[in-house]
mmCIF file of C-alpha atoms in Angstrom:
data_model
loop_
_atom_site.group_PDB
_atom_site.id
_atom_site.type_symbol
_atom_site.label_atom_id
_atom_site.label_comp_id
_atom_site.label_asym_id
_atom_site.label_seq_id
_atom_site.Cartn_x
_atom_site.Cartn_y
_atom_site.Cartn_z
ATOM 1 C CA MET A 1 -130.014 -251.482 -69.789
ATOM 2 C CA SER A 2 -126.895 -249.728 -71.086
ATOM 3 C CA GLU A 3 -124.366 -251.465 -73.326
ATOM 4 C CA ARG A 4 -122.635 -254.268 -71.451
ATOM 5 C CA ALA A 5 -119.106 -253.595 -70.251
ATOM 6 C CA ALA A 6 -116.334 -256.074 -70.977
ATOM 7 C CA ALA A 7 -116.088 -258.762 -68.309
ATOM 8 C CA THR A 8 -113.159 -258.834 -65.920
ATOM 9 C CA TYR A 9 -112.472 -261.521 -63.333
ATOM 10 C CA TYR A 10 -110.337 -261.500 -60.214
ATOM 11 C CA VAL A 11 -107.700 -264.245 -60.299
ATOM 12 C CA PRO A 12 -105.887 -265.314 -57.104
ATOM 13 C CA THR A 13 -102.148 -265.798 -57.474
ATOM 14 C CA GLY A 14 -101.198 -267.081 -54.027
ATOM 15 C CA GLY A 15 -97.876 -265.902 -52.662
ATOM 16 C CA HIS A 16 -96.956 -265.603 -49.011
ATOM 17 C CA PRO A 17 -97.302 -262.548 -46.746
ATOM 18 C CA ALA A 18 -94.242 -260.821 -45.357
ATOM 19 C CA GLN A 19 -93.489 -261.107 -41.664
ATOM 20 C CA THR A 20 -94.117 -257.354 -41.405
ATOM 21 C CA GLU A 21 -97.781 -257.619 -42.463
ATOM 22 C CA LEU A 22 -100.580 -257.372 -39.919
ATOM 23 C CA THR A 23 -102.439 -260.561 -39.011
ATOM 24 C CA THR A 24 -105.762 -258.755 -38.577
ATOM 25 C CA ASP A 25 -108.028 -259.289 -41.579
ATOM 26 C CA ARG A 26 -111.696 -259.626 -42.540
ATOM 27 C CA ALA A 27 -111.838 -263.452 -42.405
ATOM 28 C CA VAL A 28 -114.726 -264.707 -40.284
ATOM 29 C CA PHE A 29 -116.576 -267.977 -39.705
ATOM 30 C CA THR A 30 -119.891 -267.816 -37.851
ATOM 31 C CA GLU A 31 -122.825 -270.168 -37.315
ATOM 32 C CA ALA A 32 -124.671 -268.453 -40.170
ATOM 33 C CA TYR A 33 -122.001 -267.493 -42.688
ATOM 34 C CA ALA A 34 -118.312 -267.373 -43.505
ATOM 35 C CA VAL A 35 -116.207 -264.805 -45.358
ATOM 36 C CA LEU A 36 -112.873 -265.810 -46.892
ATOM 37 C CA PRO A 37 -111.189 -262.596 -48.078
ATOM 38 C CA ARG A 38 -108.917 -262.841 -51.083
ATOM 39 C CA ASP A 39 -105.831 -262.349 -48.900
ATOM 40 C CA THR A 40 -106.512 -265.728 -47.267
ATOM 41 C CA MET A 41 -105.816 -267.486 -50.583
ATOM 42 C CA ARG A 42 -102.074 -267.935 -50.108
ATOM 43 C CA ASP A 43 -99.689 -270.685 -51.200
ATOM 44 C CA ILE A 44 -99.714 -272.311 -47.776
ATOM 45 C CA VAL A 45 -103.459 -273.108 -47.891
ATOM 46 C CA THR A 46 -103.568 -274.720 -51.351
ATOM 47 C CA SER A 47 -104.468 -278.376 -51.844
ATOM 48 C CA ARG A 48 -103.341 -281.003 -54.355
ATOM 49 C CA LEU A 49 -105.772 -283.458 -55.931
ATOM 50 C CA PRO A 50 -105.333 -287.110 -56.941
ATOM 51 C CA PHE A 51 -104.700 -287.687 -60.651
ATOM 52 C CA TRP A 52 -104.253 -283.976 -61.368
ATOM 53 C CA GLU A 53 -100.859 -282.955 -62.767
ATOM 54 C CA GLN A 54 -99.198 -279.543 -62.263
ATOM 55 C CA THR A 55 -102.313 -278.379 -60.435
ATOM 56 C CA ARG A 56 -103.147 -276.759 -57.124
ATOM 57 C CA CYS A 57 -106.422 -275.439 -55.746
ATOM 58 C CA TRP A 58 -107.977 -273.370 -53.022
ATOM 59 C CA ILE A 59 -110.891 -275.282 -51.489
ATOM 60 C CA LEU A 60 -113.344 -272.586 -50.455
ATOM 61 C CA ALA A 61 -116.327 -274.694 -49.377
ATOM 62 C CA ARG A 62 -117.045 -278.303 -48.481
ATOM 63 C CA PRO A 63 -120.065 -279.973 -46.872
ATOM 64 C CA LEU A 64 -120.016 -279.522 -43.094
ATOM 65 C CA SER A 65 -122.645 -281.064 -40.848
ATOM 66 C CA GLY A 66 -124.617 -278.280 -39.205
ATOM 67 C CA PHE A 67 -123.526 -275.686 -41.774
ATOM 68 C CA ALA A 68 -123.792 -275.561 -45.585
ATOM 69 C CA GLU A 69 -124.066 -279.199 -46.633
ATOM 70 C CA THR A 70 -124.799 -279.480 -50.345
ATOM 71 C CA PHE A 71 -121.714 -278.417 -52.291
ATOM 72 C CA ALA A 72 -117.969 -277.966 -52.612
ATOM 73 C CA GLN A 73 -116.271 -275.087 -54.398
ATOM 74 C CA TYR A 74 -112.660 -274.908 -55.581
ATOM 75 C CA VAL A 75 -110.537 -272.315 -57.342
ATOM 76 C CA VAL A 76 -108.185 -274.414 -59.463
ATOM 77 C CA GLU A 77 -104.877 -273.260 -60.974
ATOM 78 C CA VAL A 78 -103.326 -275.454 -63.669
ATOM 79 C CA ALA A 79 -99.836 -274.855 -65.074
ATOM 80 C CA PRO A 80 -99.097 -275.286 -68.802
ATOM 81 C CA GLY A 81 -99.322 -278.934 -69.772
ATOM 82 C CA GLY A 82 -101.173 -279.803 -66.570
ATOM 83 C CA GLY A 83 -104.620 -281.206 -66.046
ATOM 84 C CA SER A 84 -106.268 -284.570 -65.504
ATOM 85 C CA GLU A 85 -107.504 -287.640 -67.353
ATOM 86 C CA ARG A 86 -109.372 -288.682 -64.173
ATOM 87 C CA PRO A 87 -110.643 -285.397 -62.709
ATOM 88 C CA GLU A 88 -113.776 -286.501 -60.806
ATOM 89 C CA PRO A 89 -113.608 -289.412 -58.326
ATOM 90 C CA ASP A 90 -117.334 -289.441 -57.464
ATOM 91 C CA PRO A 91 -119.706 -290.862 -60.128
ATOM 92 C CA ALA A 92 -122.655 -289.180 -58.358
ATOM 93 C CA ALA A 93 -121.133 -285.708 -58.667
ATOM 94 C CA GLU A 94 -122.271 -283.060 -61.107
ATOM 95 C CA ALA A 95 -120.157 -279.973 -61.689
ATOM 96 C CA VAL A 96 -119.871 -276.505 -63.134
ATOM 97 C CA LEU A 97 -116.562 -275.146 -64.402
ATOM 98 C CA PHE A 98 -116.118 -271.386 -64.898
ATOM 99 C CA VAL A 99 -112.860 -270.125 -66.394
ATOM 100 C CA VAL A 100 -111.421 -266.815 -65.161
ATOM 101 C CA ALA A 101 -107.915 -266.877 -66.696
ATOM 102 C CA GLY A 102 -106.050 -268.701 -69.452
ATOM 103 C CA SER A 103 -107.571 -271.445 -71.558
ATOM 104 C CA VAL A 104 -108.500 -275.064 -70.973
ATOM 105 C CA ARG A 105 -109.353 -277.949 -73.245
ATOM 106 C CA VAL A 106 -112.298 -279.891 -71.818
ATOM 107 C CA SER A 107 -113.389 -283.175 -73.383
ATOM 108 C CA VAL A 108 -116.887 -284.340 -72.418
ATOM 109 C CA ASP A 109 -118.119 -287.735 -73.591
ATOM 110 C CA GLY A 110 -115.783 -287.593 -76.584
ATOM 111 C CA THR A 111 -116.464 -283.975 -77.623
ATOM 112 C CA THR A 112 -113.669 -281.439 -77.098
ATOM 113 C CA HIS A 113 -114.244 -277.791 -76.160
ATOM 114 C CA GLU A 114 -111.816 -274.891 -75.751
ATOM 115 C CA LEU A 115 -112.822 -272.668 -72.836
ATOM 116 C CA GLU A 116 -111.492 -269.117 -72.586
ATOM 117 C CA PRO A 117 -112.194 -266.635 -69.749
ATOM 118 C CA GLY A 118 -115.944 -266.522 -69.229
ATOM 119 C CA GLY A 119 -116.249 -270.119 -70.412
ATOM 120 C CA TYR A 120 -118.838 -272.168 -68.524
ATOM 121 C CA ALA A 121 -119.307 -275.939 -68.637
ATOM 122 C CA TYR A 122 -122.019 -277.996 -66.966
ATOM 123 C CA LEU A 123 -120.990 -281.625 -66.369
ATOM 124 C CA PRO A 124 -123.751 -284.067 -65.361
ATOM 125 C CA PRO A 125 -123.234 -286.970 -62.981
ATOM 126 C CA GLY A 126 -121.401 -289.844 -64.603
ATOM 127 C CA ALA A 127 -119.988 -287.693 -67.406
ATOM 128 C CA ASP A 128 -116.736 -288.930 -68.946
ATOM 129 C CA TRP A 129 -114.622 -285.776 -68.979
ATOM 130 C CA THR A 130 -111.004 -284.661 -68.988
ATOM 131 C CA LEU A 131 -109.343 -281.253 -68.655
ATOM 132 C CA HIS A 132 -105.957 -279.917 -69.737
ATOM 133 C CA ASN A 133 -104.301 -276.513 -69.877
ATOM 134 C CA SER A 134 -104.045 -275.785 -73.589
ATOM 135 C CA GLY A 135 -102.281 -272.422 -73.261
ATOM 136 C CA GLU A 136 -98.807 -271.078 -72.538
ATOM 137 C CA GLY A 137 -99.571 -269.628 -69.107
ATOM 138 C CA ASN A 138 -101.434 -270.721 -66.017
ATOM 139 C CA THR A 139 -105.160 -271.222 -66.302
ATOM 140 C CA THR A 140 -107.567 -270.667 -63.412
ATOM 141 C CA PHE A 141 -111.153 -271.819 -63.090
ATOM 142 C CA HIS A 142 -113.871 -272.337 -60.503
ATOM 143 C CA TRP A 143 -115.022 -275.917 -59.969
ATOM 144 C CA ILE A 144 -118.331 -276.308 -58.146
ATOM 145 C CA ARG A 145 -119.304 -279.893 -57.244
ATOM 146 C CA LYS A 146 -122.557 -281.306 -55.909
ATOM 147 C CA ALA A 147 -123.964 -284.803 -55.406
ATOM 148 C CA TYR A 148 -126.828 -284.881 -57.905
ATOM 149 C CA ALA A 149 -130.249 -285.408 -56.282
ATOM 150 C CA ARG A 150 -131.984 -287.905 -58.574
ATOM 151 C CA VAL A 151 -135.772 -287.928 -58.901
ATOM 152 C CA ASP A 152 -137.658 -290.934 -60.218
ATOM 153 C CA GLY A 153 -139.095 -290.001 -63.617
ATOM 154 C CA ILE A 154 -136.740 -287.059 -64.285
ATOM 155 C CA GLU A 155 -133.606 -287.610 -66.342
ATOM 156 C CA PRO A 156 -130.404 -285.778 -65.348
ATOM 157 C CA PRO A 157 -129.437 -282.778 -67.505
ATOM 158 C CA SER A 158 -127.140 -283.049 -70.483
ATOM 159 C CA ALA A 159 -123.679 -281.511 -70.572
ATOM 160 C CA PHE A 160 -123.312 -278.113 -72.207
ATOM 161 C CA VAL A 161 -120.647 -275.464 -72.765
ATOM 162 C CA ILE A 162 -121.206 -271.729 -73.244
ATOM 163 C CA ASN A 163 -119.480 -268.404 -72.617
ATOM 164 C CA GLU A 164 -121.056 -265.826 -70.316
ATOM 165 C CA SER A 165 -120.734 -263.224 -73.080
ATOM 166 C CA ASN A 166 -123.521 -265.117 -74.862
ATOM 167 C CA VAL A 167 -125.878 -265.112 -71.866
ATOM 168 C CA VAL A 168 -128.126 -262.048 -71.794
ATOM 169 C CA PRO A 169 -128.724 -260.674 -68.279
ATOM 170 C CA ASP A 170 -132.245 -260.829 -66.902
ATOM 171 C CA GLU A 171 -133.039 -257.497 -65.261
ATOM 172 C CA MET A 172 -134.759 -257.656 -61.890
ATOM 173 C CA PRO A 173 -138.159 -255.902 -61.999
ATOM 174 C CA GLY A 174 -138.139 -252.198 -61.238
ATOM 175 C CA THR A 175 -134.345 -251.847 -61.152
ATOM 176 C CA GLN A 176 -133.747 -250.242 -64.584
ATOM 177 C CA GLY A 177 -130.913 -252.725 -65.110
ATOM 178 C CA ARG A 178 -129.057 -251.865 -61.923
ATOM 179 C CA TRP A 179 -129.531 -255.469 -60.702
ATOM 180 C CA SER A 180 -129.509 -258.387 -63.126
ATOM 181 C CA THR A 181 -128.702 -262.094 -63.295
ATOM 182 C CA GLN A 182 -127.120 -264.138 -66.059
ATOM 183 C CA ARG A 183 -128.869 -267.506 -65.848
ATOM 184 C CA PHE A 184 -127.120 -270.415 -67.532
ATOM 185 C CA VAL A 185 -130.093 -272.803 -67.240
ATOM 186 C CA ASP A 186 -133.862 -272.303 -67.298
ATOM 187 C CA PRO A 187 -135.015 -271.854 -63.666
ATOM 188 C CA VAL A 188 -138.060 -274.080 -64.270
ATOM 189 C CA ASP A 189 -136.051 -276.964 -65.770
ATOM 190 C CA MET A 190 -136.587 -279.601 -63.062
ATOM 191 C CA ARG A 191 -133.655 -281.655 -64.299
ATOM 192 C CA HIS A 192 -131.323 -279.161 -62.634
ATOM 193 C CA ASP A 193 -130.946 -279.299 -58.847
ATOM 194 C CA MET A 194 -128.394 -276.494 -58.678
ATOM 195 C CA HIS A 195 -127.937 -273.159 -60.370
ATOM 196 C CA VAL A 196 -124.607 -271.430 -60.852
ATOM 197 C CA ASN A 197 -125.296 -267.927 -62.150
ATOM 198 C CA ILE A 198 -123.602 -264.533 -62.371
ATOM 199 C CA VAL A 199 -125.269 -261.695 -60.478
ATOM 200 C CA ASN A 200 -124.559 -258.125 -61.607
ATOM 201 C CA PHE A 201 -125.002 -254.789 -59.853
ATOM 202 C CA GLU A 202 -124.364 -251.395 -61.344
ATOM 203 C CA PRO A 203 -123.230 -248.693 -58.864
ATOM 204 C CA GLY A 204 -126.159 -247.884 -56.612
ATOM 205 C CA GLY A 205 -127.901 -251.209 -57.227
ATOM 206 C CA VAL A 206 -129.280 -252.954 -54.163
ATOM 207 C CA ILE A 207 -131.012 -256.069 -52.895
ATOM 208 C CA PRO A 208 -133.641 -254.025 -51.062
ATOM 209 C CA PHE A 209 -134.758 -256.606 -48.479
ATOM 210 C CA PRO A 210 -133.056 -259.301 -46.406
ATOM 211 C CA GLU A 211 -133.492 -262.446 -48.515
ATOM 212 C CA THR A 212 -134.119 -265.355 -46.164
ATOM 213 C CA HIS A 213 -134.565 -268.723 -47.840
ATOM 214 C CA VAL A 214 -133.805 -272.436 -47.795
ATOM 215 C CA MET A 215 -131.107 -272.315 -50.499
ATOM 216 C CA GLU A 216 -127.468 -272.458 -49.480
ATOM 217 C CA HIS A 217 -125.096 -270.085 -51.240
ATOM 218 C CA GLY A 218 -121.538 -269.790 -52.341
ATOM 219 C CA LEU A 219 -120.697 -266.290 -53.639
ATOM 220 C CA TYR A 220 -117.328 -265.533 -55.223
ATOM 221 C CA VAL A 221 -116.822 -261.867 -56.078
ATOM 222 C CA LEU A 222 -115.573 -261.634 -59.667
ATOM 223 C CA GLU A 223 -115.397 -257.856 -59.928
ATOM 224 C CA GLY A 224 -115.891 -254.677 -57.900
ATOM 225 C CA LYS A 225 -116.829 -254.097 -54.269
ATOM 226 C CA ALA A 226 -119.949 -253.713 -52.152
ATOM 227 C CA VAL A 227 -121.328 -254.002 -48.663
ATOM 228 C CA TYR A 228 -123.200 -257.244 -48.063
ATOM 229 C CA LEU A 229 -125.655 -258.031 -45.293
ATOM 230 C CA LEU A 230 -124.862 -261.417 -43.761
ATOM 231 C CA ASN A 231 -127.247 -262.347 -40.958
ATOM 232 C CA LYS A 232 -127.026 -259.188 -38.778
ATOM 233 C CA ASP A 233 -123.695 -257.890 -40.063
ATOM 234 C CA TRP A 234 -122.938 -255.496 -42.909
ATOM 235 C CA VAL A 235 -119.637 -256.729 -44.362
ATOM 236 C CA GLU A 236 -117.499 -254.935 -46.929
ATOM 237 C CA VAL A 237 -116.399 -257.290 -49.711
ATOM 238 C CA GLN A 238 -114.316 -256.934 -52.851
ATOM 239 C CA ALA A 239 -113.179 -258.849 -55.930
ATOM 240 C CA GLY A 240 -111.616 -262.161 -54.925
ATOM 241 C CA ASP A 241 -113.591 -262.562 -51.679
ATOM 242 C CA PHE A 242 -115.749 -265.634 -51.080
ATOM 243 C CA MET A 243 -118.924 -265.759 -48.989
ATOM 244 C CA TRP A 244 -120.489 -268.984 -47.765
ATOM 245 C CA LEU A 245 -124.091 -268.818 -46.500
ATOM 246 C CA ARG A 246 -126.038 -271.564 -44.808
ATOM 247 C CA ALA A 247 -129.781 -271.970 -45.332
ATOM 248 C CA PHE A 248 -131.969 -269.130 -43.996
ATOM 249 C CA CYS A 249 -129.078 -266.720 -43.436
ATOM 250 C CA PRO A 250 -130.569 -263.247 -44.153
ATOM 251 C CA GLN A 251 -128.738 -261.446 -46.941
ATOM 252 C CA ALA A 252 -128.898 -258.177 -48.838
ATOM 253 C CA CYS A 253 -126.497 -256.018 -50.824
ATOM 254 C CA TYR A 254 -125.616 -252.429 -51.598
ATOM 255 C CA ALA A 255 -123.239 -251.795 -54.502
ATOM 256 C CA GLY A 256 -121.663 -248.438 -53.815
ATOM 257 C CA GLY A 257 -119.341 -248.302 -56.821
ATOM 258 C CA PRO A 258 -117.344 -246.835 -58.387
ATOM 259 C CA GLY A 259 -117.626 -249.742 -60.841
ATOM 260 C CA ARG A 260 -119.776 -252.822 -61.319
ATOM 261 C CA PHE A 261 -120.134 -255.447 -58.609
ATOM 262 C CA ARG A 262 -120.447 -259.036 -59.890
ATOM 263 C CA TYR A 263 -120.320 -262.447 -58.297
ATOM 264 C CA LEU A 264 -120.564 -266.110 -59.229
ATOM 265 C CA LEU A 265 -123.487 -267.566 -57.261
ATOM 266 C CA TYR A 266 -124.216 -271.179 -56.327
ATOM 267 C CA LYS A 267 -127.565 -272.308 -54.913
ATOM 268 C CA ASP A 268 -129.397 -275.626 -54.546
ATOM 269 C CA VAL A 269 -132.859 -275.647 -56.159
ATOM 270 C CA ASN A 270 -135.835 -277.629 -57.439
ATOM 271 C CA ARG A 271 -135.950 -280.437 -54.896
ATOM 272 C CA HIS A 272 -138.061 -281.433 -51.890
ATOM 273 C CA VAL A 273 -136.502 -280.983 -48.480
ATOM 274 C CA PRO A 274 -135.173 -284.349 -47.187
ATOM 275 C CA LEU A 275 -137.047 -285.367 -44.044
ATOM 276 C CA SER A 276 -134.437 -287.792 -42.751
ATOM 277 C CA PRO A 277 -130.628 -287.719 -42.659
ATOM 278 C CA ALA A 278 -128.776 -289.150 -45.596
ATOM 279 C CA PRO A 279 -127.343 -292.619 -44.892
ATOM 280 C CA ASN A 280 -123.846 -292.819 -43.444
ATOM 281 C CA VAL A 281 -123.781 -289.087 -42.645
ATOM 282 C CA PRO A 282 -122.841 -288.528 -38.977
ATOM 283 C CA ARG A 283 -125.134 -286.177 -37.053
#
């Protein structure tokens, strides 16, 4: 593989469209997938969170009965001095944070870390953590949350912090580096029930068959553009777009260039399929 290019990340800034803009856009929600283009991430659709100061977020995914059910994904923007001493209300939740702009100070079980763009933190269920904007400008990060699926005899993972620049891409076989994945945890580590990775395509790289599998996906495009197969539809996507795929939705990709195409990918892994509904979940 050629020398790695410097990472760049799309950062939403909100705003509000002018009355003269067209309403027609690429946003779509189907039974198999959803696409939230970057232009849907405006001020008017942000959310505020309890016990977070000077913070707003775009909630891109949440569990929906009959659709993707395992995870939630936020893009969080924190102003200088903002953050939270009580960020996570659910003691069963695990999380991944991925910083795309600014800097944050994350304290996990008494240890403090400074995360710059490309910074990645895994937070296990029950972790005692806080987060504050330690810079002079806004900071933006992805926050992916999942209820951890405990297994008798397997301990939950430990917290860790790393930067993607220190994670060597694994090249997919036979692609000469045109398709690779930066894996932040060992795929065979059964402690982990979700993976949040970065998938990379050089111009001309493809997923050459329609992947059809049990894992749900959240895909946030960090850089570049491509055409993506979602169920039966080829959809053009670009940096800042979010795709949400339910289980068994066929998918493939063609990265036409001119630059790299990269996305942050969530998927649920390493667990048996539940054979009965979870308690207290309406069906």
